[in-house]
Coordinates of C-alpha atoms in Angstrom, one line a residue:
M1178 CA 53.1 4.3 -12.6
D1179 CA 53.2 4.0 -16.2
N1180 CA 51.1 6.5 -17.8
K1181 CA 49.6 4.1 -20.3
L1182 CA 49.4 1.4 -17.5
L1183 CA 47.1 4.9 -15.8
K1184 CA 45.3 5.5 -19.0
L1185 CA 44.2 1.7 -19.6
R1186 CA 42.7 2.0 -15.4
I1187 CA 40.7 5.1 -16.6
I1188 CA 39.4 3.5 -19.7
L1189 CA 39.2 0.2 -18.6
A1190 CA 36.6 1.9 -15.3
S1191 CA 34.9 4.2 -17.9
I1192 CA 33.5 0.8 -20.0
L1193 CA 33.2 -1.5 -16.5
L1194 CA 30.8 0.7 -14.9
P1195 CA 28.5 1.0 -17.8
L1196 CA 28.9 -2.4 -18.5
L1197 CA 27.9 -4.0 -15.0
I1198 CA 24.9 -1.4 -15.0
V1199 CA 23.9 -2.7 -18.4
T1200 CA 24.1 -6.1 -16.9
Y1201 CA 22.4 -5.5 -13.8
F1202 CA 19.3 -3.9 -15.9
L1203 CA 19.4 -6.3 -18.1
V1204 CA 18.6 -9.7 -15.4
K1205 CA 16.7 -7.5 -13.4
K1206 CA 14.2 -6.8 -16.2
V1207 CA 14.4 -10.9 -17.3
S1208 CA 13.6 -11.4 -13.7
D1209 CA 10.5 -8.9 -13.4
S1210 CA 9.3 -10.6 -16.3
D1211 CA 9.6 -14.1 -15.2
I1212 CA 8.1 -13.3 -11.9
Q1213 CA 5.2 -11.4 -13.6
V1214 CA 4.3 -14.7 -15.3
Q1215 CA 4.3 -17.0 -12.6
L1216 CA 2.1 -14.2 -11.0
N1217 CA -0.1 -14.1 -13.7
T1218 CA -0.3 -18.2 -13.6
I1219 CA -1.0 -17.9 -9.6
T1220 CA -4.1 -15.2 -10.3
Q1221 CA -5.4 -17.8 -12.9
N1222 CA -4.8 -20.8 -10.5
H1223 CA -6.5 -18.9 -7.5
I1224 CA -9.8 -17.8 -9.8
R1225 CA -10.2 -21.5 -11.0
A1226 CA -10.1 -22.1 -7.1
Y1227 CA -12.3 -19.6 -6.4
Q1228 CA -14.8 -20.9 -9.1
R1229 CA -14.2 -24.5 -8.3
S1230 CA -15.7 -23.6 -4.3
Y1231 CA -18.5 -21.5 -5.8
N1232 CA -19.8 -24.6 -7.9
N1233 CA -19.8 -26.6 -4.7
Y1234 CA -22.1 -24.3 -2.8
K1235 CA -24.2 -24.3 -5.7
E1236 CA -24.4 -27.7 -6.3
L1237 CA -25.4 -27.8 -2.5
S1238 CA -27.9 -25.1 -3.0
S1239 CA -29.8 -27.2 -5.9
I1240 CA -29.7 -30.5 -3.7
L1241 CA -31.1 -28.2 -0.2
Y1242 CA -33.5 -26.7 -3.1
T1243 CA -35.1 -30.4 -4.1
G1244 CA -34.9 -31.7 -0.5
L1245 CA -36.7 -28.7 1.1
L1246 CA -39.5 -28.8 -1.4
G1247 CA -40.6 -32.4 -0.1
R1248 CA -39.8 -31.8 3.3
A1249 CA -41.9 -28.9 3.9
Q1250 CA -44.6 -29.4 0.9
L1251 CA -43.8 -26.1 -0.2
K1252 CA -45.2 -25.9 -3.6
N1253 CA -49.1 -27.3 -2.4
R1254 CA -48.9 -24.8 0.9
L1255 CA -47.5 -21.8 -1.0
Y1256 CA -50.6 -22.8 -3.7
S1257 CA -52.8 -22.6 -1.5
V1258 CA -51.3 -19.5 0.1
I1259 CA -52.3 -17.4 -3.0
N1260 CA -56.0 -18.6 -2.7
K1261 CA -57.0 -18.4 0.9
K1262 CA -57.4 -16.4 3.8
D1263 CA -54.8 -14.4 5.9
T1264 CA -55.7 -16.1 8.8
D1265 CA -54.7 -19.8 6.8
I1266 CA -51.8 -18.0 5.4
D1267 CA -50.4 -17.7 9.1
T1268 CA -50.7 -20.8 10.2
I1269 CA -49.2 -22.3 6.6
R1270 CA -46.5 -20.2 7.3
K1271 CA -46.1 -21.4 10.7
D1272 CA -46.4 -24.8 9.5
I1273 CA -43.5 -24.6 6.6
Y1274 CA -41.3 -23.0 9.4
N1275 CA -41.7 -25.8 12.2
D1276 CA -40.9 -28.2 9.0
L1277 CA -37.6 -26.4 8.4
S1278 CA -36.4 -25.0 11.6
F1279 CA -34.7 -28.1 12.4
R1280 CA -32.8 -28.6 9.2
F1281 CA -31.8 -24.7 8.9
S1282 CA -30.3 -24.8 12.5
Q1283 CA -28.3 -28.0 11.1
L1284 CA -27.5 -26.2 7.7
T1285 CA -25.7 -23.0 9.4
K1286 CA -22.8 -25.1 10.1
K1287 CA -22.5 -25.1 6.5
H1288 CA -22.3 -21.3 6.7
I1289 CA -25.7 -20.8 5.6
T1290 CA -27.2 -17.5 6.8
S1291 CA -30.8 -17.6 5.4
I1292 CA -33.6 -19.5 3.5
N1293 CA -36.4 -17.1 2.5
I1294 CA -39.3 -17.3 0.5
V1295 CA -40.6 -14.3 -1.5
L1296 CA -43.9 -14.4 -3.1
P1297 CA -44.4 -13.3 -7.1
D1298 CA -45.4 -9.4 -5.9
N1299 CA -41.8 -9.7 -4.3
T1300 CA -43.2 -10.1 -0.3
L1301 CA -41.3 -11.3 1.7
F1302 CA -43.3 -14.6 3.4
L1303 CA -41.0 -16.5 5.5
V1304 CA -37.2 -15.3 6.9
M1305 CA -36.0 -18.6 8.5
K1306 CA -33.6 -16.5 10.9
S1307 CA -36.0 -14.6 11.6
P1308 CA -39.6 -15.7 11.3
K1309 CA -41.6 -12.8 12.7
K1310 CA -40.0 -10.6 9.8
F1311 CA -42.6 -10.7 6.9
G1312 CA -45.4 -9.3 4.6
H1313 CA -42.7 -6.4 3.3
K1314 CA -41.8 -6.0 0.1
L1315 CA -38.3 -6.3 -1.1
S1316 CA -36.0 -2.6 -1.6
K1317 CA -35.2 -1.8 -5.0
Y1318 CA -31.2 -2.7 -3.9
R1319 CA -32.4 -6.8 -3.7
Y1320 CA -31.5 -7.2 -7.5
L1321 CA -31.2 -11.0 -7.2
P1322 CA -34.8 -12.0 -6.0
L1323 CA -36.0 -8.7 -7.8
E1324 CA -34.8 -10.4 -11.1
V1325 CA -35.9 -14.1 -10.4
N1326 CA -39.5 -13.0 -10.1
K1327 CA -39.0 -11.1 -13.4
I1328 CA -37.5 -13.8 -15.6
K1329 CA -39.0 -16.7 -13.3
K1330 CA -35.9 -18.5 -13.9
P1331 CA -32.8 -19.7 -10.9
I1332 CA -30.1 -17.2 -10.6
D1333 CA -27.3 -17.2 -8.6
S1334 CA -24.9 -14.2 -7.5
F1335 CA -23.2 -12.5 -5.0
E1336 CA -25.2 -9.6 -3.7
T1337 CA -24.6 -6.7 -1.0
G1338 CA -27.4 -5.4 0.8
K1339 CA -28.1 -2.5 3.2
R1340 CA -28.3 -4.9 6.0
G1341 CA -26.0 -7.7 4.8
S1342 CA -24.3 -9.8 2.1
G1343 CA -23.9 -12.9 0.9
F1344 CA -23.8 -15.7 -2.2
R1345 CA -27.4 -16.0 -2.7
F1346 CA -28.7 -18.7 -4.8
S1347 CA -32.6 -18.2 -5.6
Y1348 CA -34.8 -20.7 -7.0
P1349 CA -38.3 -20.1 -8.8
M1350 CA -41.5 -22.5 -8.2
E1351 CA -44.4 -23.2 -10.0
Y1352 CA -47.5 -25.4 -9.4
K1353 CA -50.0 -26.3 -11.5
G1354 CA -49.2 -23.9 -14.1
K1355 CA -49.2 -21.3 -11.6
Y1356 CA -46.1 -19.4 -10.5
L1357 CA -45.6 -19.5 -7.0
G1358 CA -42.6 -17.3 -6.2
Q1359 CA -38.9 -18.2 -5.2
I1360 CA -36.9 -19.6 -2.3
C1361 CA -33.3 -18.1 -2.0
F1362 CA -30.5 -19.7 -0.2
T1363 CA -27.8 -17.5 1.0
F1364 CA -24.5 -18.4 2.1
D1365 CA -22.1 -16.2 3.9
A1366 CA -18.6 -15.1 2.6
A1367 CA -16.7 -17.7 5.0
A1368 CA -18.6 -20.1 2.9
I1369 CA -16.1 -19.8 0.1
T1370 CA -12.9 -18.6 2.1
A1371 CA -13.3 -21.7 4.5
N1372 CA -13.5 -23.9 1.7
I1373 CA -10.5 -22.4 -0.6
M1374 CA -8.0 -22.4 3.1
R1375 CA -9.4 -26.2 3.3
D1376 CA -8.9 -27.5 -0.3
F1377 CA -5.8 -25.5 -1.5
N1378 CA -3.7 -24.7 1.6
V1379 CA -3.6 -21.1 1.3
F1380 CA -5.1 -18.0 3.4
S1381 CA -8.0 -16.4 2.5
N1382 CA -9.6 -12.8 3.7
F1383 CA -13.0 -11.1 2.1
F1384 CA -13.5 -7.1 1.5
I1385 CA -16.9 -5.8 1.0
D1386 CA -17.4 -2.7 -0.5
A1387 CA -18.6 -0.5 1.9
Q1388 CA -21.2 2.2 -0.2
Y1389 CA -23.9 -0.6 -0.8
M1390 CA -24.4 -1.1 3.2
D1391 CA -26.2 0.6 5.4
E1392 CA -23.6 3.3 7.4
K1393 CA -25.8 3.3 10.7
Y1394 CA -26.3 -0.7 10.5
V1395 CA -22.4 -0.9 9.9
K1396 CA -21.7 0.8 13.3
K1397 CA -24.2 -1.0 14.8
T1398 CA -23.6 -4.4 14.2
K1399 CA -20.5 -6.3 15.5
Q1400 CA -20.6 -8.4 12.0
Y1401 CA -18.9 -5.9 9.7
F1402 CA -16.1 -3.3 10.3
E1403 CA -13.7 -0.8 8.7
S1404 CA -10.8 -2.7 7.2
H1405 CA -7.3 -1.7 6.5
Y1406 CA -8.5 -0.6 2.9
K1407 CA -10.3 2.9 2.7
G1408 CA -14.1 2.1 1.9
Y1409 CA -13.8 -1.6 2.1
L1410 CA -15.2 -3.8 5.5
F1411 CA -14.2 -7.1 6.8
D1412 CA -17.1 -9.8 7.6
Q1413 CA -16.5 -11.1 11.3
R1414 CA -17.1 -14.6 10.2
V1415 CA -14.6 -14.6 7.6
L1416 CA -11.9 -13.7 10.0
D1417 CA -13.1 -15.9 12.7
T1418 CA -12.3 -18.6 10.1
L1419 CA -9.0 -17.2 9.0
K1420 CA -7.9 -17.0 12.3
K1421 CA -8.6 -20.8 13.0
V1422 CA -6.4 -21.5 9.7
A1423 CA -3.7 -19.3 10.2
I1424 CA -3.3 -19.0 14.1
K1425 CA -2.8 -15.4 13.8
D1426 CA -5.3 -12.6 13.5
V1427 CA -6.0 -10.7 10.3
Y1428 CA -3.3 -7.9 11.4
Q1429 CA -0.6 -10.2 11.6
L1430 CA -1.5 -11.3 8.3
M1431 CA -1.4 -7.8 6.9
P1432 CA 0.5 -7.3 3.9
S1433 CA 3.3 -5.1 3.6
K1434 CA 2.7 -1.2 2.7
E1435 CA 4.0 -1.6 -0.6
S1436 CA 1.8 -4.8 -0.9
R1437 CA -1.1 -2.7 0.4
D1438 CA -1.0 0.2 -2.2
D1439 CA -0.6 -2.4 -5.2
I1440 CA -3.6 -4.2 -3.7
Y1441 CA -5.6 -0.8 -3.6
K1442 CA -4.7 -0.2 -7.2
M1443 CA -5.9 -3.3 -7.8
F1444 CA -9.6 -2.3 -6.3
L1445 CA -10.0 1.0 -8.5
Q1446 CA -9.0 -1.0 -11.2
N1447 CA -11.5 -3.7 -10.7
G1448 CA -9.7 -6.6 -11.9
A1449 CA -8.1 -9.6 -10.7
G1450 CA -4.1 -9.9 -10.3
S1451 CA -1.5 -10.8 -7.8
T1452 CA 1.6 -9.0 -6.7
Y1453 CA 4.5 -10.3 -4.9
D1454 CA 5.0 -9.4 -0.8
R1455 CA 8.9 -9.3 -0.8
E1456 CA 9.0 -8.4 3.4
K1457 CA 6.4 -11.0 4.2
D1458 CA 7.1 -13.6 1.3
Y1459 CA 3.9 -14.1 0.2
T1460 CA 2.0 -13.8 -2.9
I1461 CA -1.6 -12.3 -3.0
T1462 CA -4.6 -12.4 -5.5
I1463 CA -7.4 -10.2 -5.6
I1464 CA -10.3 -11.5 -7.6
P1465 CA -13.2 -9.1 -8.0
I1466 CA -16.8 -10.7 -6.9
I1467 CA -19.4 -8.9 -9.0
N1468 CA -23.2 -8.6 -8.5
K1469 CA -24.4 -10.6 -12.0
I1470 CA -27.7 -8.4 -11.7
S1471 CA -26.1 -5.2 -11.4
N1472 CA -22.7 -6.3 -12.6
K1473 CA -21.5 -4.0 -10.5
T1474 CA -17.9 -5.2 -7.9
Q1475 CA -19.1 -5.0 -4.8
A1476 CA -16.5 -7.1 -3.3
Y1477 CA -12.6 -8.9 -3.4
L1478 CA -11.9 -11.9 -2.5
A1479 CA -8.4 -12.2 -1.8
I1480 CA -6.0 -15.8 -1.4
M1481 CA -2.6 -15.1 0.3
E1482 CA 0.0 -18.1 -0.6
K1483 CA 3.6 -18.7 0.3
A1484 CA 6.1 -17.5 -2.7
D1485 CA 8.4 -20.1 -2.8
A1486 CA 8.7 -20.3 -6.7
I1487 CA 9.1 -17.2 -7.3
K1488 CA 11.6 -16.5 -4.1
T1489 CA 13.4 -19.6 -5.7
L1490 CA 13.7 -17.9 -9.2
E1491 CA 14.9 -14.3 -7.4
R1492 CA 17.5 -16.5 -5.9
N1493 CA 18.4 -17.9 -9.5
Y1494 CA 18.7 -14.2 -10.9
D1495 CA 20.5 -13.5 -8.1
V1496 CA 23.5 -15.7 -9.0
I1497 CA 23.4 -15.4 -12.5
L1498 CA 23.4 -11.5 -11.8
L1499 CA 26.5 -12.3 -9.0
L1500 CA 28.3 -15.1 -11.7
S1501 CA 27.7 -12.4 -14.5
I1502 CA 29.5 -9.4 -12.1
I1503 CA 32.3 -11.7 -11.6
L1504 CA 32.9 -12.7 -14.7
V1505 CA 32.8 -9.5 -16.0
I1506 CA 35.1 -7.6 -13.5
A1507 CA 37.2 -11.0 -14.0
I1508 CA 37.8 -10.4 -17.7
F1509 CA 39.1 -6.7 -17.2
I1510 CA 41.3 -7.5 -14.3
I1511 CA 42.7 -10.4 -16.5
I1512 CA 42.9 -7.8 -19.4
Y1513 CA 44.6 -5.0 -17.0
F1514 CA 46.9 -7.7 -16.0
I1515 CA 48.1 -9.1 -19.4
Y1516 CA 49.0 -6.0 -20.8
S1517 CA 50.9 -4.6 -18.1
K1518 CA 53.2 -7.8 -18.4
I1519 CA 53.9 -6.4 -22.0
S1520 CA 55.2 -3.1 -20.8
K1521 CA 58.8 -1.5 -21.6
D1522 CA 62.0 -3.0 -20.2
K1523 CA 62.4 0.3 -18.7
E1524 CA 59.8 -0.4 -16.1
Q1525 CA 60.7 -3.9 -14.9
L1526 CA 61.2 -2.7 -11.5
I1527 CA 58.0 -1.7 -11.6
I1528 CA 56.4 -4.5 -13.6
D1529 CA 58.5 -6.6 -11.1
A1530 CA 56.5 -5.3 -8.2
I1531 CA 53.2 -5.1 -10.1
R1532 CA 53.8 -8.8 -10.7
E1533 CA 54.1 -9.4 -6.9
K1534 CA 50.3 -8.1 -6.6
Q1535 CA 49.3 -9.6 -9.3
I1536 CA 50.4 -13.4 -7.8
V1537 CA 48.2 -12.3 -4.8
E1538 CA 45.3 -11.6 -6.5
Q1539 CA 45.4 -14.4 -9.3
S1540 CA 45.5 -16.6 -6.2
K1541 CA 42.5 -15.4 -5.0
L1542 CA 40.9 -15.2 -8.4
A1543 CA 41.6 -19.1 -8.9
D1544 CA 40.1 -19.8 -5.5
M1545 CA 36.9 -17.5 -6.8
G1546 CA 37.3 -19.2 -9.6
N1547 CA 37.2 -22.7 -8.1
M1548 CA 34.3 -21.8 -5.9
I1549 CA 32.3 -20.4 -9.2
G1550 CA 33.4 -23.2 -11.3
N1551 CA 31.9 -26.0 -8.9
I1552 CA 28.6 -24.0 -9.9
A1553 CA 29.2 -22.6 -13.6
H1554 CA 30.4 -26.2 -14.7
Q1555 CA 26.8 -27.3 -15.0
W1556 CA 25.4 -23.6 -15.8
R1557 CA 27.7 -22.9 -18.8
Q1558 CA 24.9 -23.9 -21.6
P1559 CA 21.4 -23.0 -19.6
L1560 CA 23.1 -19.5 -19.4
S1561 CA 24.2 -19.1 -22.8
V1562 CA 20.7 -20.1 -24.0
I1563 CA 19.2 -17.5 -21.4
S1564 CA 21.3 -14.6 -22.9
T1565 CA 20.7 -15.6 -26.4
L1566 CA 17.4 -15.6 -25.8
A1567 CA 17.2 -12.7 -23.9
S1568 CA 19.1 -10.8 -26.5
S1569 CA 17.1 -12.5 -29.4
M1570 CA 14.4 -10.4 -27.9
K1571 CA 15.6 -7.5 -27.4
L1572 CA 17.2 -7.3 -31.1
K1573 CA 13.6 -8.6 -32.5
N1574 CA 11.9 -5.9 -30.1
E1575 CA 14.2 -2.9 -31.6
F1576 CA 13.2 -3.9 -35.1
G1577 CA 9.2 -4.5 -34.8
M1578 CA 9.7 -8.0 -35.5
L1579 CA 8.8 -9.3 -32.0
K1580 CA 5.2 -11.2 -32.3
N1581 CA 3.2 -12.1 -29.5
E1582 CA 3.4 -15.7 -30.0
E1583 CA 6.7 -15.5 -30.3
I1584 CA 7.3 -13.7 -26.3
T1585 CA 5.7 -16.5 -24.9
E1586 CA 8.2 -19.0 -26.4
Y1587 CA 11.3 -17.1 -26.0
T1588 CA 10.0 -16.6 -21.9
D1589 CA 8.9 -20.3 -21.9
N1590 CA 12.4 -21.4 -22.9
I1591 CA 13.6 -18.7 -20.6
V1592 CA 11.5 -20.0 -17.8
N1593 CA 12.6 -24.1 -18.6
Q1594 CA 16.5 -22.7 -18.5
T1595 CA 16.0 -21.1 -14.9
K1596 CA 14.2 -24.3 -13.7
Y1597 CA 17.3 -26.3 -15.1
L1598 CA 19.5 -23.8 -13.0
S1599 CA 17.0 -24.0 -10.1
N1600 CA 16.9 -27.5 -10.3
T1601 CA 20.8 -28.1 -10.7
I1602 CA 21.0 -26.1 -7.4
D1603 CA 18.3 -28.4 -5.4
T1604 CA 20.6 -31.5 -6.7
F1605 CA 23.4 -30.1 -5.3
R1606 CA 22.2 -29.5 -2.1
D1607 CA 20.0 -32.5 -1.7
F1608 CA 23.2 -34.4 -2.5
V1609 CA 25.3 -32.8 0.0
K1610 CA 22.8 -33.2 2.4
E1611 CA 22.1 -36.7 1.7
K1612 CA 18.5 -35.8 1.5
K1613 CA 16.9 -38.8 -0.6
E1614 CA 13.3 -38.0 -2.4
L1615 CA 12.8 -41.4 -4.4
K1616 CA 10.6 -41.5 -7.4
E1617 CA 10.1 -43.7 -10.1
V1618 CA 11.2 -42.7 -13.4
I1619 CA 11.8 -44.6 -17.2
L1620 CA 15.5 -44.7 -17.3
Q1621 CA 15.5 -43.8 -20.8
N1622 CA 13.5 -40.6 -20.4
R1623 CA 16.5 -39.8 -17.9
I1624 CA 19.1 -40.0 -20.6
D1625 CA 16.9 -38.1 -22.5
K1626 CA 17.1 -35.2 -20.5
A1627 CA 20.6 -34.9 -20.3
I1628 CA 20.8 -35.5 -24.0
E1629 CA 18.5 -32.7 -24.2
I1630 CA 20.3 -30.4 -22.0
T1631 CA 23.8 -30.6 -23.8
K1632 CA 22.6 -30.8 -27.3
A1633 CA 22.8 -26.8 -28.0
S1634 CA 26.7 -27.0 -26.5
L1635 CA 27.7 -30.1 -28.3
E1636 CA 26.0 -28.7 -32.0
S1637 CA 28.0 -25.6 -31.1
H1638 CA 30.9 -27.4 -31.6
H1639 CA 29.9 -29.3 -34.6
I1640 CA 30.1 -32.9 -32.6
E1641 CA 27.6 -35.4 -33.4
L1642 CA 26.0 -37.6 -30.7
I1643 CA 25.2 -40.9 -31.5
N1644 CA 22.1 -42.5 -29.6
N1645 CA 22.1 -46.2 -29.9
I1646 CA 19.7 -46.2 -26.8
N1647 CA 16.7 -48.9 -27.3
Y1648 CA 13.0 -47.5 -26.3
D1649 CA 11.0 -50.1 -27.4
K1650 CA 11.6 -51.9 -23.9
P1651 CA 11.5 -48.8 -21.0
I1652 CA 13.3 -49.8 -18.1
S1653 CA 11.8 -48.4 -14.9
L1654 CA 14.0 -47.4 -11.6
E1655 CA 13.4 -45.4 -8.9
L1656 CA 15.9 -42.9 -8.6
T1657 CA 16.7 -39.9 -6.6
V1658 CA 15.2 -37.3 -9.2
G1659 CA 18.1 -35.2 -11.1
E1660 CA 21.0 -37.4 -9.8
L1661 CA 21.7 -39.7 -12.6
V1662 CA 21.1 -36.6 -15.2
Q1663 CA 23.8 -34.7 -13.2
V1664 CA 26.2 -37.7 -13.8
L1665 CA 25.7 -38.0 -17.3
I1666 CA 25.6 -34.3 -18.3
N1667 CA 29.3 -34.3 -16.3
I1668 CA 30.1 -37.0 -18.4
I1669 CA 29.0 -35.5 -21.9
N1670 CA 30.9 -32.4 -21.0
N1671 CA 34.0 -34.3 -19.9
A1672 CA 33.9 -35.7 -23.3
K1673 CA 32.9 -32.9 -25.4
D1674 CA 36.0 -30.7 -23.6
A1675 CA 38.3 -33.6 -24.3
I1676 CA 37.1 -33.4 -27.9
V1677 CA 37.8 -29.8 -28.5
E1678 CA 40.7 -29.4 -26.8
N1679 CA 42.3 -32.1 -28.9
N1680 CA 41.1 -30.5 -31.9
I1681 CA 39.1 -33.4 -33.2
N1682 CA 37.2 -33.5 -36.7
D1683 CA 34.4 -35.3 -37.1
G1684 CA 34.3 -35.2 -33.2
W1685 CA 31.4 -37.9 -32.0
I1686 CA 29.9 -38.9 -28.5
K1687 CA 28.0 -42.3 -28.5
V1688 CA 25.9 -43.1 -25.6
E1689 CA 24.7 -47.0 -25.1
L1690 CA 21.9 -48.4 -23.0
N1691 CA 22.5 -52.4 -22.0
R1692 CA 20.6 -54.4 -19.6
F1693 CA 21.8 -57.4 -17.3
N1694 CA 19.6 -59.5 -15.2
D1695 CA 21.1 -57.8 -11.9
K1696 CA 22.1 -53.9 -13.3
V1697 CA 22.1 -51.8 -16.1
E1698 CA 24.6 -50.3 -17.8
I1699 CA 24.8 -46.7 -19.4
T1700 CA 28.1 -46.1 -21.2
V1701 CA 29.2 -42.8 -22.7
E1702 CA 32.0 -43.3 -25.6
D1703 CA 33.9 -40.4 -27.2
N1704 CA 36.9 -40.2 -30.0
A1705 CA 39.3 -37.8 -28.3
G1706 CA 42.0 -40.3 -28.1
G1707 CA 41.4 -41.5 -24.6
V1708 CA 42.8 -40.9 -20.8
P1709 CA 46.7 -40.9 -20.6
E1710 CA 47.6 -44.2 -18.7
N1711 CA 49.3 -42.6 -15.9
I1712 CA 46.3 -40.4 -14.4
I1713 CA 43.4 -42.4 -15.7
S1714 CA 43.3 -43.7 -11.9
K1715 CA 42.9 -40.3 -11.0
I1716 CA 40.4 -38.5 -12.8
F1717 CA 37.9 -38.7 -9.9
D1718 CA 39.6 -37.5 -7.5
P1719 CA 38.5 -34.4 -5.9
Y1720 CA 40.0 -31.2 -7.2
F1721 CA 41.5 -33.1 -10.1
T1722 CA 41.1 -30.1 -12.2
T1723 CA 43.4 -28.1 -10.6
K1724 CA 46.4 -30.4 -11.1
H1725 CA 45.5 -31.7 -14.8
K1726 CA 43.6 -28.6 -16.3
S1727 CA 43.6 -30.4 -19.8
L1728 CA 41.0 -32.5 -18.5
G1729 CA 38.6 -29.5 -17.6
T1730 CA 36.5 -31.7 -15.4
G1731 CA 37.4 -31.8 -12.2
L1732 CA 35.2 -31.9 -9.2
G1733 CA 31.9 -32.2 -12.1
L1734 CA 33.3 -36.0 -12.3
H1735 CA 34.3 -36.6 -8.4
M1736 CA 30.5 -35.8 -7.5
S1737 CA 29.2 -37.9 -10.5
Y1738 CA 31.5 -40.6 -9.1
K1739 CA 29.9 -40.2 -5.3
I1740 CA 26.7 -39.8 -6.6
A1741 CA 27.0 -43.2 -8.6
T1742 CA 28.6 -45.1 -5.7
E1743 CA 26.8 -43.7 -2.6
S1744 CA 23.5 -42.5 -4.1
L1745 CA 22.7 -44.9 -6.9
H1746 CA 24.3 -47.3 -5.2
G1747 CA 26.5 -48.5 -8.3
R1748 CA 29.7 -47.9 -10.2
L1749 CA 31.2 -45.6 -12.4
Y1750 CA 34.9 -46.1 -14.5
V1751 CA 36.5 -45.2 -17.4
K1752 CA 38.1 -47.6 -19.9
N1753 CA 40.2 -46.2 -22.9
T1754 CA 39.4 -47.9 -26.5
D1755 CA 40.2 -47.9 -29.7
N1756 CA 38.7 -44.5 -30.3
G1757 CA 39.1 -42.9 -26.8
A1758 CA 37.5 -42.9 -23.6
K1759 CA 34.6 -45.1 -22.7
F1760 CA 32.9 -44.0 -19.2
F1761 CA 30.6 -46.7 -17.6
V1762 CA 27.7 -45.8 -15.4
E1763 CA 26.6 -49.0 -13.8
I1764 CA 23.0 -49.2 -11.8
P1765 CA 21.9 -52.2 -9.9
L1766 CA 18.2 -53.4 -10.7
N1767 CA 17.7 -54.3 -7.0
N1768 CA 19.4 -51.8 -4.5
I1769 CA 18.2 -48.6 -5.4

């Protein structure tokens, strides 16, 4: 082998490996950043879901408070309690209990575990779940009822005591200018988790900080037991509800070890957040439940949801990474073979042997290129935008010029481009599988979408896009979302390639929309000189690009033809004008 070729291989290899490593870490960094944005959004959505469920039970407790006041004549009776003898007090307590017992038994189905009446001196007057337990004062750990008696205002909060926990809603009572004490409603944690699982199609669990509960009581009761996080307890009522929804027990739903470690770190940091469990294919959100009186975190709400969006995002970045690596390798291979072709005449025999191998390699590269081209044909502009945005962010960050609002703008743009990449995959997949998901759309908006996607590419080649669409009369159609946009992008890109290839100065592409009685007609015209008459009838044939590379559309136009005729039930054809080629997309108004 020629020493020059050997040296070239060594040089290319020494450059290629670091470049591939840089490419990998760059794509990985952008991917991780986008995933974190998704996780932050999921966290905020689940916090809102928790707040909504909490407010539902707060509203329910308020309704119950108003209703029970009248049912048991609470204010009248409690007023007399403060002024009568002990024998009368026992009778009043029994009367109140009898009036409320049937209603209380019904409310247990709504996860109410207790209704307590507490006198102004913090003495328990009535405990509905244990009517024989009364007369003793509340412990100092019962922050909420103690605070209500102190400030005489309604308070609601999650609270963990020595012998139980729950969401408590307490209301003070006054009558004839005299403070009578309070009535407190306690809902178990399953009230919130069940509500969230029912309304938001997720799984939910609850972890209670064990330090606030009596250890002997926990060991004795069957209601609480150790979770798979040290220092935190499960509530059996929550697990029963979870099992009904998931049809799995808590250990089958247990996150992977890596995710459990992430969750435990969130416990220690006392903040809300989400983590992505790749092994289980779920996102897990942790929300701290804080006692509003003591301002201490006494429990955590966990919400588990299928990670479809993040999984799609990762898959898209995997494809981007693969395409980038293939592109880099292909360029280096081409450089090597180009250099080998211009070797000296005295090495002709060696060159001929190399050329034999080169032909085989080029054949493989061509096949690979065709496969990549099928996808990259529509991805070229979004990938360019992503690369530009990422480079700009990195450059501004290195010079300390990157602002917080610009980070949001850049990442939003990157997310938008990746969404388009994902939508393109979904459109291609759905079309091949003949999956029909129809949606009512405004035709002008769909055309604008195609113009928006191709705008940057046209501007980079100094091509003017003439938009002659009438927006005053919107045209509503039921279409498979994304397919018409795909057709128009292919046609516009085909026109752009023709203008660039033919070196047309002041190139332009004109888009028009016309409506007739039974159809709409979208036209895309260019000034690239037109399609040769001897091949104009073949440009929609499959793999036409491999035979006529000058056109540069190939599978894109063929797929556009199939979408227009088979999915949109219309027509796609081309005619030459005085300026160039003019493509016609006809869609019937009554046969979509």
